[in-house]
mmCIF file of C-alpha atoms in Angstrom:
data_model
loop_
_atom_site.group_PDB
_atom_site.id
_atom_site.type_symbol
_atom_site.label_atom_id
_atom_site.label_comp_id
_atom_site.label_asym_id
_atom_site.label_seq_id
_atom_site.Cartn_x
_atom_site.Cartn_y
_atom_site.Cartn_z
ATOM 1 C CA UNK A 1 0.000 0.000 0.000
ATOM 2 C CA UNK A 2 1.321 3.488 -0.838
ATOM 3 C CA UNK A 3 2.123 5.885 1.989
ATOM 4 C CA UNK A 4 -0.796 8.157 1.113
ATOM 5 C CA UNK A 5 -3.259 5.242 0.751
ATOM 6 C CA UNK A 6 -3.884 6.223 -2.879
ATOM 7 C CA UNK A 7 -2.683 2.858 -4.174
ATOM 8 C CA UNK A 8 -3.245 -0.635 -2.800
ATOM 9 C CA UNK A 9 -1.360 -3.851 -3.612
ATOM 10 C CA UNK A 10 -2.794 -7.319 -4.198
ATOM 11 C CA UNK A 11 -1.138 -10.447 -5.578
ATOM 12 C CA UNK A 12 -1.674 -12.394 -8.788
ATOM 13 C CA UNK A 13 -3.581 -15.655 -8.175
ATOM 14 C CA UNK A 14 -1.172 -17.516 -10.506
ATOM 15 C CA UNK A 15 2.352 -16.215 -9.775
ATOM 16 C CA UNK A 16 1.782 -14.186 -6.562
ATOM 17 C CA UNK A 17 3.372 -11.128 -8.156
ATOM 18 C CA UNK A 18 2.494 -7.792 -6.567
ATOM 19 C CA UNK A 19 -0.012 -5.650 -8.503
ATOM 20 C CA UNK A 20 -0.568 -2.032 -7.451
ATOM 21 C CA UNK A 21 -3.723 -0.135 -8.429
ATOM 22 C CA UNK A 22 -5.709 2.937 -7.416
ATOM 23 C CA UNK A 23 -7.951 2.295 -4.422
ATOM 24 C CA UNK A 24 -10.492 4.907 -5.525
ATOM 25 C CA UNK A 25 -11.220 3.094 -8.802
ATOM 26 C CA UNK A 26 -11.753 -0.326 -7.184
ATOM 27 C CA UNK A 27 -15.346 -1.579 -6.973
ATOM 28 C CA UNK A 28 -15.562 -4.444 -4.404
ATOM 29 C CA UNK A 29 -18.947 -5.553 -5.776
ATOM 30 C CA UNK A 30 -17.601 -5.746 -9.329
ATOM 31 C CA UNK A 31 -13.832 -6.385 -9.107
ATOM 32 C CA UNK A 32 -11.921 -5.965 -12.358
ATOM 33 C CA UNK A 33 -10.146 -8.882 -14.048
ATOM 34 C CA UNK A 34 -6.840 -7.907 -15.677
ATOM 35 C CA UNK A 35 -3.810 -9.506 -17.325
ATOM 36 C CA UNK A 36 -1.037 -9.937 -14.738
ATOM 37 C CA UNK A 37 1.926 -7.674 -15.638
ATOM 38 C CA UNK A 38 4.284 -10.386 -14.349
ATOM 39 C CA UNK A 39 3.093 -13.690 -15.839
ATOM 40 C CA UNK A 40 0.372 -12.628 -18.296
ATOM 41 C CA UNK A 41 -2.349 -14.768 -16.669
ATOM 42 C CA UNK A 42 -5.832 -13.378 -16.038
ATOM 43 C CA UNK A 43 -6.310 -12.460 -12.384
ATOM 44 C CA UNK A 44 -9.015 -10.674 -10.400
ATOM 45 C CA UNK A 45 -8.070 -7.614 -8.351
ATOM 46 C CA UNK A 46 -8.918 -7.479 -4.654
ATOM 47 C CA UNK A 47 -8.107 -5.374 -1.595
ATOM 48 C CA UNK A 48 -6.168 -7.617 0.802
ATOM 49 C CA UNK A 49 -6.334 -7.497 4.561
ATOM 50 C CA UNK A 50 -3.314 -5.968 6.201
ATOM 51 C CA UNK A 51 -1.880 -9.344 7.264
ATOM 52 C CA UNK A 52 -3.121 -11.368 4.263
ATOM 53 C CA UNK A 53 -0.510 -13.585 2.647
ATOM 54 C CA UNK A 54 -0.927 -15.156 -0.750
ATOM 55 C CA UNK A 55 -1.092 -18.952 -0.673
ATOM 56 C CA UNK A 56 -1.630 -19.486 -4.373
ATOM 57 C CA UNK A 57 1.996 -19.744 -5.453
ATOM 58 C CA UNK A 58 5.247 -20.992 -3.894
ATOM 59 C CA UNK A 59 7.510 -18.359 -2.379
ATOM 60 C CA UNK A 60 10.278 -18.913 -4.921
ATOM 61 C CA UNK A 61 7.969 -17.922 -7.798
ATOM 62 C CA UNK A 62 7.013 -14.577 -6.239
ATOM 63 C CA UNK A 63 8.546 -11.669 -8.176
ATOM 64 C CA UNK A 64 10.667 -9.351 -6.064
ATOM 65 C CA UNK A 65 8.999 -6.204 -7.349
ATOM 66 C CA UNK A 66 5.475 -4.807 -7.578
ATOM 67 C CA UNK A 67 4.064 -3.520 -10.847
ATOM 68 C CA UNK A 68 1.492 -0.759 -11.043
ATOM 69 C CA UNK A 69 -1.476 -1.121 -13.375
ATOM 70 C CA UNK A 70 -4.090 1.363 -14.480
ATOM 71 C CA UNK A 71 -7.616 0.227 -13.725
ATOM 72 C CA UNK A 72 -10.701 1.967 -15.017
ATOM 73 C CA UNK A 73 -13.893 1.895 -13.012
ATOM 74 C CA UNK A 74 -15.838 -1.186 -14.116
ATOM 75 C CA UNK A 75 -19.546 -0.719 -14.798
ATOM 76 C CA UNK A 76 -21.708 -2.141 -12.003
ATOM 77 C CA UNK A 77 -23.612 -5.253 -13.020
ATOM 78 C CA UNK A 78 -25.242 -6.205 -9.699
ATOM 79 C CA UNK A 79 -28.856 -5.194 -9.208
ATOM 80 C CA UNK A 80 -29.159 -1.944 -7.263
ATOM 81 C CA UNK A 81 -31.962 -1.278 -4.742
ATOM 82 C CA UNK A 82 -33.498 1.206 -7.175
ATOM 83 C CA UNK A 83 -33.419 -1.330 -10.046
ATOM 84 C CA UNK A 84 -35.062 -3.963 -7.826
ATOM 85 C CA UNK A 85 -37.999 -1.599 -7.327
ATOM 86 C CA UNK A 86 -38.727 -1.573 -11.071
ATOM 87 C CA UNK A 87 -40.948 -4.259 -12.597
ATOM 88 C CA UNK A 88 -38.126 -5.674 -14.721
ATOM 89 C CA UNK A 89 -35.544 -5.615 -11.937
ATOM 90 C CA UNK A 90 -37.931 -7.224 -9.465
ATOM 91 C CA UNK A 91 -38.802 -9.973 -11.991
ATOM 92 C CA UNK A 92 -35.136 -10.791 -12.565
ATOM 93 C CA UNK A 93 -34.259 -10.771 -8.863
ATOM 94 C CA UNK A 94 -37.227 -13.020 -8.021
ATOM 95 C CA UNK A 95 -36.404 -15.438 -10.841
ATOM 96 C CA UNK A 96 -32.745 -15.717 -9.819
ATOM 97 C CA UNK A 97 -33.680 -16.384 -6.198
ATOM 98 C CA UNK A 98 -36.199 -19.045 -7.281
ATOM 99 C CA UNK A 99 -33.832 -21.000 -9.549
ATOM 100 C CA UNK A 100 -31.082 -20.971 -6.897
ATOM 101 C CA UNK A 101 -33.402 -21.755 -3.973
ATOM 102 C CA UNK A 102 -32.529 -25.459 -3.902
ATOM 103 C CA UNK A 103 -28.824 -24.876 -4.351
ATOM 104 C CA UNK A 104 -26.732 -25.286 -7.494
ATOM 105 C CA UNK A 105 -28.642 -24.102 -10.560
ATOM 106 C CA UNK A 106 -29.929 -26.966 -12.744
ATOM 107 C CA UNK A 107 -30.946 -27.372 -16.396
ATOM 108 C CA UNK A 108 -34.576 -26.429 -15.723
ATOM 109 C CA UNK A 109 -33.499 -23.254 -13.954
ATOM 110 C CA UNK A 110 -31.239 -22.317 -16.858
ATOM 111 C CA UNK A 111 -34.144 -22.834 -19.295
ATOM 112 C CA UNK A 112 -36.310 -20.458 -17.234
ATOM 113 C CA UNK A 113 -33.520 -17.888 -17.179
ATOM 114 C CA UNK A 114 -32.995 -18.201 -20.946
ATOM 115 C CA UNK A 115 -36.715 -17.720 -21.606
ATOM 116 C CA UNK A 116 -36.791 -14.563 -19.471
ATOM 117 C CA UNK A 117 -33.651 -13.135 -21.117
ATOM 118 C CA UNK A 118 -35.001 -13.815 -24.616
ATOM 119 C CA UNK A 119 -38.114 -11.838 -23.747
ATOM 120 C CA UNK A 120 -35.987 -8.944 -22.468
ATOM 121 C CA UNK A 121 -33.527 -8.678 -25.355
ATOM 122 C CA UNK A 122 -33.729 -4.862 -25.287
ATOM 123 C CA UNK A 123 -33.397 -4.547 -21.517
ATOM 124 C CA UNK A 124 -31.262 -1.693 -20.166
ATOM 125 C CA UNK A 125 -30.449 -3.573 -16.968
ATOM 126 C CA UNK A 126 -26.660 -4.211 -16.793
ATOM 127 C CA UNK A 127 -27.417 -7.462 -14.931
ATOM 128 C CA UNK A 128 -29.621 -8.722 -17.789
ATOM 129 C CA UNK A 129 -27.027 -7.775 -20.409
ATOM 130 C CA UNK A 130 -24.296 -9.524 -18.428
ATOM 131 C CA UNK A 131 -26.300 -12.747 -18.059
ATOM 132 C CA UNK A 132 -27.280 -12.654 -21.762
ATOM 133 C CA UNK A 133 -23.605 -12.739 -22.729
ATOM 134 C CA UNK A 134 -22.851 -15.944 -20.796
ATOM 135 C CA UNK A 135 -21.925 -18.651 -23.346
ATOM 136 C CA UNK A 136 -22.402 -21.366 -20.691
ATOM 137 C CA UNK A 137 -26.190 -20.863 -20.571
ATOM 138 C CA UNK A 138 -26.486 -22.290 -24.101
ATOM 139 C CA UNK A 139 -26.012 -25.992 -24.739
ATOM 140 C CA UNK A 140 -25.753 -28.942 -22.374
ATOM 141 C CA UNK A 141 -25.526 -28.163 -18.662
ATOM 142 C CA UNK A 142 -22.699 -30.076 -16.990
ATOM 143 C CA UNK A 143 -20.806 -29.538 -13.752
ATOM 144 C CA UNK A 144 -18.524 -26.818 -15.095
ATOM 145 C CA UNK A 145 -21.237 -24.803 -16.893
ATOM 146 C CA UNK A 146 -23.620 -25.056 -13.922
ATOM 147 C CA UNK A 147 -20.990 -23.537 -11.652
ATOM 148 C CA UNK A 148 -20.166 -20.737 -14.122
ATOM 149 C CA UNK A 149 -23.841 -19.785 -14.447
ATOM 150 C CA UNK A 150 -24.399 -19.979 -10.695
ATOM 151 C CA UNK A 151 -21.371 -17.794 -9.951
ATOM 152 C CA UNK A 152 -22.663 -15.252 -12.490
ATOM 153 C CA UNK A 153 -26.067 -15.233 -10.770
ATOM 154 C CA UNK A 154 -24.432 -14.685 -7.384
ATOM 155 C CA UNK A 155 -22.515 -11.783 -8.892
ATOM 156 C CA UNK A 156 -25.610 -9.924 -10.140
ATOM 157 C CA UNK A 157 -27.843 -10.522 -7.115
ATOM 158 C CA UNK A 158 -28.034 -7.719 -4.532
ATOM 159 C CA UNK A 159 -25.348 -8.108 -1.890
ATOM 160 C CA UNK A 160 -27.832 -8.919 0.898
ATOM 161 C CA UNK A 161 -28.826 -12.199 -0.821
ATOM 162 C CA UNK A 162 -25.404 -13.496 -1.829
ATOM 163 C CA UNK A 163 -24.331 -15.169 1.414
ATOM 164 C CA UNK A 164 -27.518 -17.293 1.618
ATOM 165 C CA UNK A 165 -27.356 -18.248 -2.068
ATOM 166 C CA UNK A 166 -23.709 -19.237 -1.705
ATOM 167 C CA UNK A 167 -24.417 -21.359 1.384
ATOM 168 C CA UNK A 168 -27.309 -23.178 -0.313
ATOM 169 C CA UNK A 169 -25.102 -23.852 -3.349
ATOM 170 C CA UNK A 170 -22.400 -25.405 -1.182
ATOM 171 C CA UNK A 171 -24.921 -27.577 0.679
ATOM 172 C CA UNK A 172 -26.723 -28.682 -2.486
ATOM 173 C CA UNK A 173 -23.484 -29.610 -4.264
ATOM 174 C CA UNK A 174 -23.076 -32.432 -1.773
ATOM 175 C CA UNK A 175 -26.131 -34.184 -3.294
ATOM 176 C CA UNK A 176 -26.013 -32.752 -6.820
ATOM 177 C CA UNK A 177 -26.722 -35.130 -9.748
ATOM 178 C CA UNK A 178 -23.884 -33.319 -11.527
ATOM 179 C CA UNK A 179 -21.368 -34.649 -9.003
ATOM 180 C CA UNK A 180 -19.413 -37.753 -10.155
ATOM 181 C CA UNK A 181 -21.055 -41.045 -9.230
ATOM 182 C CA UNK A 182 -19.635 -43.235 -6.491
ATOM 183 C CA UNK A 183 -16.841 -45.533 -7.598
ATOM 184 C CA UNK A 184 -17.202 -49.312 -7.579
ATOM 185 C CA UNK A 185 -14.566 -49.446 -4.841
ATOM 186 C CA UNK A 186 -16.709 -47.169 -2.649
ATOM 187 C CA UNK A 187 -19.846 -49.226 -3.266
ATOM 188 C CA UNK A 188 -18.016 -52.480 -2.456
ATOM 189 C CA UNK A 189 -16.592 -50.956 0.716
ATOM 190 C CA UNK A 190 -20.034 -49.771 1.869
ATOM 191 C CA UNK A 191 -21.442 -53.274 1.325
ATOM 192 C CA UNK A 192 -18.447 -54.748 3.158
ATOM 193 C CA UNK A 193 -19.275 -52.535 6.141
ATOM 194 C CA UNK A 194 -22.850 -53.834 6.126
ATOM 195 C CA UNK A 195 -24.412 -50.859 4.374
ATOM 196 C CA UNK A 196 -26.697 -50.694 1.340
ATOM 197 C CA UNK A 197 -25.788 -47.883 -1.079
ATOM 198 C CA UNK A 198 -28.891 -46.272 -2.643
ATOM 199 C CA UNK A 199 -29.155 -46.129 -6.462
ATOM 200 C CA UNK A 200 -27.422 -43.137 -8.034
ATOM 201 C CA UNK A 201 -25.356 -42.292 -4.948
ATOM 202 C CA UNK A 202 -22.551 -39.840 -5.780
ATOM 203 C CA UNK A 203 -18.937 -39.859 -4.658
ATOM 204 C CA UNK A 204 -19.449 -37.361 -1.806
ATOM 205 C CA UNK A 205 -22.554 -39.120 -0.475
ATOM 206 C CA UNK A 206 -20.689 -42.438 -0.560
ATOM 207 C CA UNK A 207 -17.803 -40.896 1.373
ATOM 208 C CA UNK A 208 -20.223 -39.573 3.991
ATOM 209 C CA UNK A 209 -21.967 -42.965 4.224
ATOM 210 C CA UNK A 210 -18.629 -44.722 4.771
ATOM 211 C CA UNK A 211 -17.775 -42.295 7.580
ATOM 212 C CA UNK A 212 -21.144 -42.938 9.235
ATOM 213 C CA UNK A 213 -20.764 -46.719 8.951
ATOM 214 C CA UNK A 214 -17.260 -46.569 10.397
ATOM 215 C CA UNK A 215 -18.500 -44.292 13.178
ATOM 216 C CA UNK A 216 -21.174 -46.819 14.176
ATOM 217 C CA UNK A 217 -18.582 -49.505 14.928
ATOM 218 C CA UNK A 218 -17.411 -49.824 18.525
ATOM 219 C CA UNK A 219 -13.864 -50.758 17.543
ATOM 220 C CA UNK A 220 -11.021 -49.489 19.702
ATOM 221 C CA UNK A 221 -8.423 -47.171 18.096
ATOM 222 C CA UNK A 222 -5.757 -49.844 18.576
ATOM 223 C CA UNK A 223 -7.621 -52.555 16.620
ATOM 224 C CA UNK A 224 -6.044 -53.612 13.334
ATOM 225 C CA UNK A 225 -7.523 -52.417 10.052
ATOM 226 C CA UNK A 226 -9.966 -54.818 8.398
ATOM 227 C CA UNK A 227 -9.258 -56.539 5.080
ATOM 228 C CA UNK A 228 -12.037 -54.445 3.522
ATOM 229 C CA UNK A 229 -10.267 -51.252 4.569
ATOM 230 C CA UNK A 230 -6.888 -52.485 3.352
ATOM 231 C CA UNK A 231 -8.264 -53.531 -0.041
ATOM 232 C CA UNK A 232 -10.171 -50.262 -0.420
ATOM 233 C CA UNK A 233 -7.030 -48.211 0.291
ATOM 234 C CA UNK A 234 -5.172 -50.187 -2.375
ATOM 235 C CA UNK A 235 -8.042 -49.716 -4.835
ATOM 236 C CA UNK A 236 -7.760 -45.963 -4.260
ATOM 237 C CA UNK A 237 -4.048 -46.087 -5.042
ATOM 238 C CA UNK A 238 -2.903 -45.745 -1.434
ATOM 239 C CA UNK A 239 -0.052 -47.507 0.383
ATOM 240 C CA UNK A 240 -0.922 -49.645 3.405
ATOM 241 C CA UNK A 241 1.571 -49.164 6.272
ATOM 242 C CA UNK A 242 2.536 -52.103 8.489
ATOM 243 C CA UNK A 243 0.359 -52.435 11.595
ATOM 244 C CA UNK A 244 -2.252 -49.933 10.421
ATOM 245 C CA UNK A 245 -5.195 -49.482 12.822
ATOM 246 C CA UNK A 246 -8.884 -49.097 11.946
ATOM 247 C CA UNK A 247 -8.828 -45.454 12.997
ATOM 248 C CA UNK A 248 -5.795 -44.629 10.844
ATOM 249 C CA UNK A 249 -7.258 -46.587 7.908
ATOM 250 C CA UNK A 250 -10.479 -44.576 8.138
ATOM 251 C CA UNK A 251 -8.525 -41.292 8.093
ATOM 252 C CA UNK A 252 -6.388 -42.475 5.169
ATOM 253 C CA UNK A 253 -9.459 -43.504 3.164
ATOM 254 C CA UNK A 254 -11.044 -40.070 3.640
ATOM 255 C CA UNK A 255 -7.813 -38.399 2.538
ATOM 256 C CA UNK A 256 -7.571 -40.569 -0.589
ATOM 257 C CA UNK A 257 -11.231 -39.946 -1.437
ATOM 258 C CA UNK A 258 -10.838 -36.182 -1.128
ATOM 259 C CA UNK A 259 -7.767 -36.207 -3.359
ATOM 260 C CA UNK A 260 -9.702 -38.052 -6.078
ATOM 261 C CA UNK A 261 -12.998 -36.145 -5.935
ATOM 262 C CA UNK A 262 -11.939 -33.240 -8.132
ATOM 263 C CA UNK A 263 -12.567 -32.795 -11.821
ATOM 264 C CA UNK A 264 -9.973 -34.144 -14.292
ATOM 265 C CA UNK A 265 -6.849 -32.019 -14.655
ATOM 266 C CA UNK A 266 -6.001 -30.393 -18.019
ATOM 267 C CA UNK A 267 -3.137 -32.903 -18.416
ATOM 268 C CA UNK A 268 -5.544 -35.808 -17.905
ATOM 269 C CA UNK A 269 -7.900 -34.402 -20.559
ATOM 270 C CA UNK A 270 -4.910 -34.167 -22.924
ATOM 271 C CA UNK A 271 -4.168 -37.869 -22.417
ATOM 272 C CA UNK A 272 -7.846 -38.781 -22.914
ATOM 273 C CA UNK A 273 -7.867 -36.820 -26.198
ATOM 274 C CA UNK A 274 -4.640 -38.545 -27.250
ATOM 275 C CA UNK A 275 -6.168 -41.997 -26.776
ATOM 276 C CA UNK A 276 -9.639 -40.955 -28.035
ATOM 277 C CA UNK A 277 -11.253 -41.714 -24.667
ATOM 278 C CA UNK A 278 -13.142 -38.485 -24.027
ATOM 279 C CA UNK A 279 -16.025 -40.671 -22.878
ATOM 280 C CA UNK A 280 -14.123 -40.806 -19.564
ATOM 281 C CA UNK A 281 -13.922 -37.009 -19.211
ATOM 282 C CA UNK A 282 -16.878 -36.934 -16.790
ATOM 283 C CA UNK A 283 -15.067 -39.265 -14.386
ATOM 284 C CA UNK A 284 -13.284 -37.904 -11.317
ATOM 285 C CA UNK A 285 -9.570 -37.201 -11.215
ATOM 286 C CA UNK A 286 -8.954 -40.282 -9.074
ATOM 287 C CA UNK A 287 -10.944 -42.598 -11.352
ATOM 288 C CA UNK A 288 -8.999 -41.428 -14.409
ATOM 289 C CA UNK A 289 -5.723 -42.008 -12.552
ATOM 290 C CA UNK A 290 -6.795 -45.582 -11.818
ATOM 291 C CA UNK A 291 -7.807 -46.138 -15.452
ATOM 292 C CA UNK A 292 -4.492 -44.753 -16.742
ATOM 293 C CA UNK A 293 -2.469 -46.984 -14.403
ATOM 294 C CA UNK A 294 -4.279 -50.070 -15.665
ATOM 295 C CA UNK A 295 -4.175 -48.861 -19.285
ATOM 296 C CA UNK A 296 -0.396 -48.397 -19.215
ATOM 297 C CA UNK A 297 0.181 -51.698 -17.400
ATOM 298 C CA UNK A 298 -1.642 -53.530 -20.192
ATOM 299 C CA UNK A 299 0.839 -52.242 -22.798
ATOM 300 C CA UNK A 300 4.073 -50.564 -21.734
ATOM 301 C CA UNK A 301 4.494 -48.992 -25.197
ATOM 302 C CA UNK A 302 1.526 -46.683 -24.603
ATOM 303 C CA UNK A 303 3.426 -44.474 -22.187
ATOM 304 C CA UNK A 304 6.237 -44.268 -24.741
ATOM 305 C CA UNK A 305 3.760 -43.217 -27.447
ATOM 306 C CA UNK A 306 2.529 -40.314 -25.293
ATOM 307 C CA UNK A 307 6.141 -39.298 -24.531
ATOM 308 C CA UNK A 308 6.956 -39.362 -28.266
ATOM 309 C CA UNK A 309 3.980 -37.138 -29.096
ATOM 310 C CA UNK A 310 4.922 -34.605 -26.406
ATOM 311 C CA UNK A 311 8.532 -34.541 -27.650
ATOM 312 C CA UNK A 312 7.498 -33.942 -31.260
ATOM 313 C CA UNK A 313 5.190 -31.104 -30.237
ATOM 314 C CA UNK A 314 7.764 -29.539 -27.892
ATOM 315 C CA UNK A 315 5.524 -29.864 -24.857
ATOM 316 C CA UNK A 316 7.494 -28.836 -21.771
ATOM 317 C CA UNK A 317 4.701 -29.552 -19.281
ATOM 318 C CA UNK A 318 3.454 -25.965 -19.057
ATOM 319 C CA UNK A 319 0.602 -26.393 -21.554
ATOM 320 C CA UNK A 320 -2.812 -25.877 -19.942
ATOM 321 C CA UNK A 321 -5.112 -25.964 -22.989
ATOM 322 C CA UNK A 322 -5.997 -29.600 -23.825
ATOM 323 C CA UNK A 323 -7.071 -28.668 -27.367
ATOM 324 C CA UNK A 324 -3.462 -28.704 -28.609
ATOM 325 C CA UNK A 325 -3.608 -32.516 -28.471
ATOM 326 C CA UNK A 326 -5.197 -34.020 -31.581
ATOM 327 C CA UNK A 327 -7.887 -36.604 -30.796
ATOM 328 C CA UNK A 328 -6.925 -40.207 -31.537
ATOM 329 C CA UNK A 329 -3.197 -39.669 -32.188
ATOM 330 C CA UNK A 330 -2.281 -42.372 -29.681
ATOM 331 C CA UNK A 331 -2.811 -45.344 -31.993
ATOM 332 C CA UNK A 332 -0.776 -43.681 -34.769
ATOM 333 C CA UNK A 333 2.172 -43.110 -32.436
ATOM 334 C CA UNK A 334 1.840 -46.665 -31.140
ATOM 335 C CA UNK A 335 2.015 -48.023 -34.707
ATOM 336 C CA UNK A 336 5.108 -45.912 -35.377
ATOM 337 C CA UNK A 337 6.822 -47.293 -32.285
ATOM 338 C CA UNK A 338 5.959 -50.847 -33.339
ATOM 339 C CA UNK A 339 7.271 -50.223 -36.872
ATOM 340 C CA UNK A 340 10.477 -48.685 -35.502
ATOM 341 C CA UNK A 341 11.041 -51.657 -33.226
ATOM 342 C CA UNK A 342 10.530 -54.058 -36.123
ATOM 343 C CA UNK A 343 13.030 -52.119 -38.216
ATOM 344 C CA UNK A 344 15.561 -52.089 -35.384
ATOM 345 C CA UNK A 345 15.038 -55.819 -34.960
ATOM 346 C CA UNK A 346 15.653 -56.466 -38.660
ATOM 347 C CA UNK A 347 18.776 -54.314 -38.620
ATOM 348 C CA UNK A 348 20.020 -56.175 -35.564
ATOM 349 C CA UNK A 349 19.414 -59.536 -37.243
ATOM 350 C CA UNK A 350 21.220 -58.278 -40.351
ATOM 351 C CA UNK A 351 24.222 -57.193 -38.313
ATOM 352 C CA UNK A 352 24.284 -60.522 -36.494
ATOM 353 C CA UNK A 353 24.131 -62.337 -39.841
ATOM 354 C CA UNK A 354 27.047 -60.332 -41.223
ATOM 355 C CA UNK A 355 29.089 -61.010 -38.087
ATOM 356 C CA UNK A 356 28.407 -64.751 -38.382
ATOM 357 C CA UNK A 357 29.459 -64.785 -42.046
ATOM 358 C CA UNK A 358 32.660 -62.881 -41.250
ATOM 359 C CA UNK A 359 33.484 -65.273 -38.418
ATOM 360 C CA UNK A 360 32.915 -68.281 -40.708
ATOM 361 C CA UNK A 361 35.123 -66.817 -43.446
ATOM 362 C CA UNK A 362 37.890 -65.988 -40.991
ATOM 363 C CA UNK A 363 37.766 -69.490 -39.544
ATOM 364 C CA UNK A 364 38.075 -70.990 -43.054
ATOM 365 C CA UNK A 365 41.039 -68.769 -43.900
ATOM 366 C CA UNK A 366 42.789 -69.767 -40.704
ATOM 367 C CA UNK A 367 42.356 -73.434 -41.571
#
């Protein structure tokens, strides 16, 4: 922060570089998104607390200097009290509260929003214009698009409603049909604990059910982990320590489940495109990891094919856009590796043949 409080400093969410901007031009209800002057990534400006420390980047990547940026005052898109008193503003506010009442916005709610926006194409409300420009509201509603639309709705609602809408979204996400379904390992573990998983149970609900079933047991903390727990940990890709107790196994299972709940990483989507398996893109990060491990174990050349493709395209691991990977290139690279190995084998046999002939000729000359 500058000595006269004219400028304030926040940090980039990608590289943690310091960004200085004018306090007077900052709108906390409509924070500007800019290109970071350090790393070039898009980042949203904010006014940090005095003791706030960025946790989004490692210390060694933090630039030593701050860079000042010029920020214009962004137009307000949230509904103002005066706009909410108009017929159009009141309609929009009421509709947004209705479609978010049960939590994360769903396909039916998006259809209602689209119908209202189409009927208000000439609206002067900044909130209506902003929502009309959302590309996510058109097409199939999946996890990612539902979140984008819901965040946009939270942004345009009057400030007094946002906290409740956010809380309901977080609670509803636990039971959302958009959340990845429970894995077979989870379902087997629930049955092994004596539970009956309901149809359509998702990964978070299964995790909660496992915790409840484990909590109902009267086992002492010192009791050894059950075979069901041990097998489940291995199915999740975990390592079973010697002498593991039931309590520790339960904690380890929860940790492994949380690490695998997230959406696939960009690198995983790249690999799925490479092998033309985008049908797995809706799986969780952990499920895709398990599939890849098995897929590579079945044929060791597959990992080499992916490495060859990355080398040819000069991929240094920093790529974040999966679209650079052509769909279905995996089999082509695999065929090239097989052809190369055959050629190397033929050359090797040829060399061996020549060596044998030379040895025979030399032996005859010696005789």
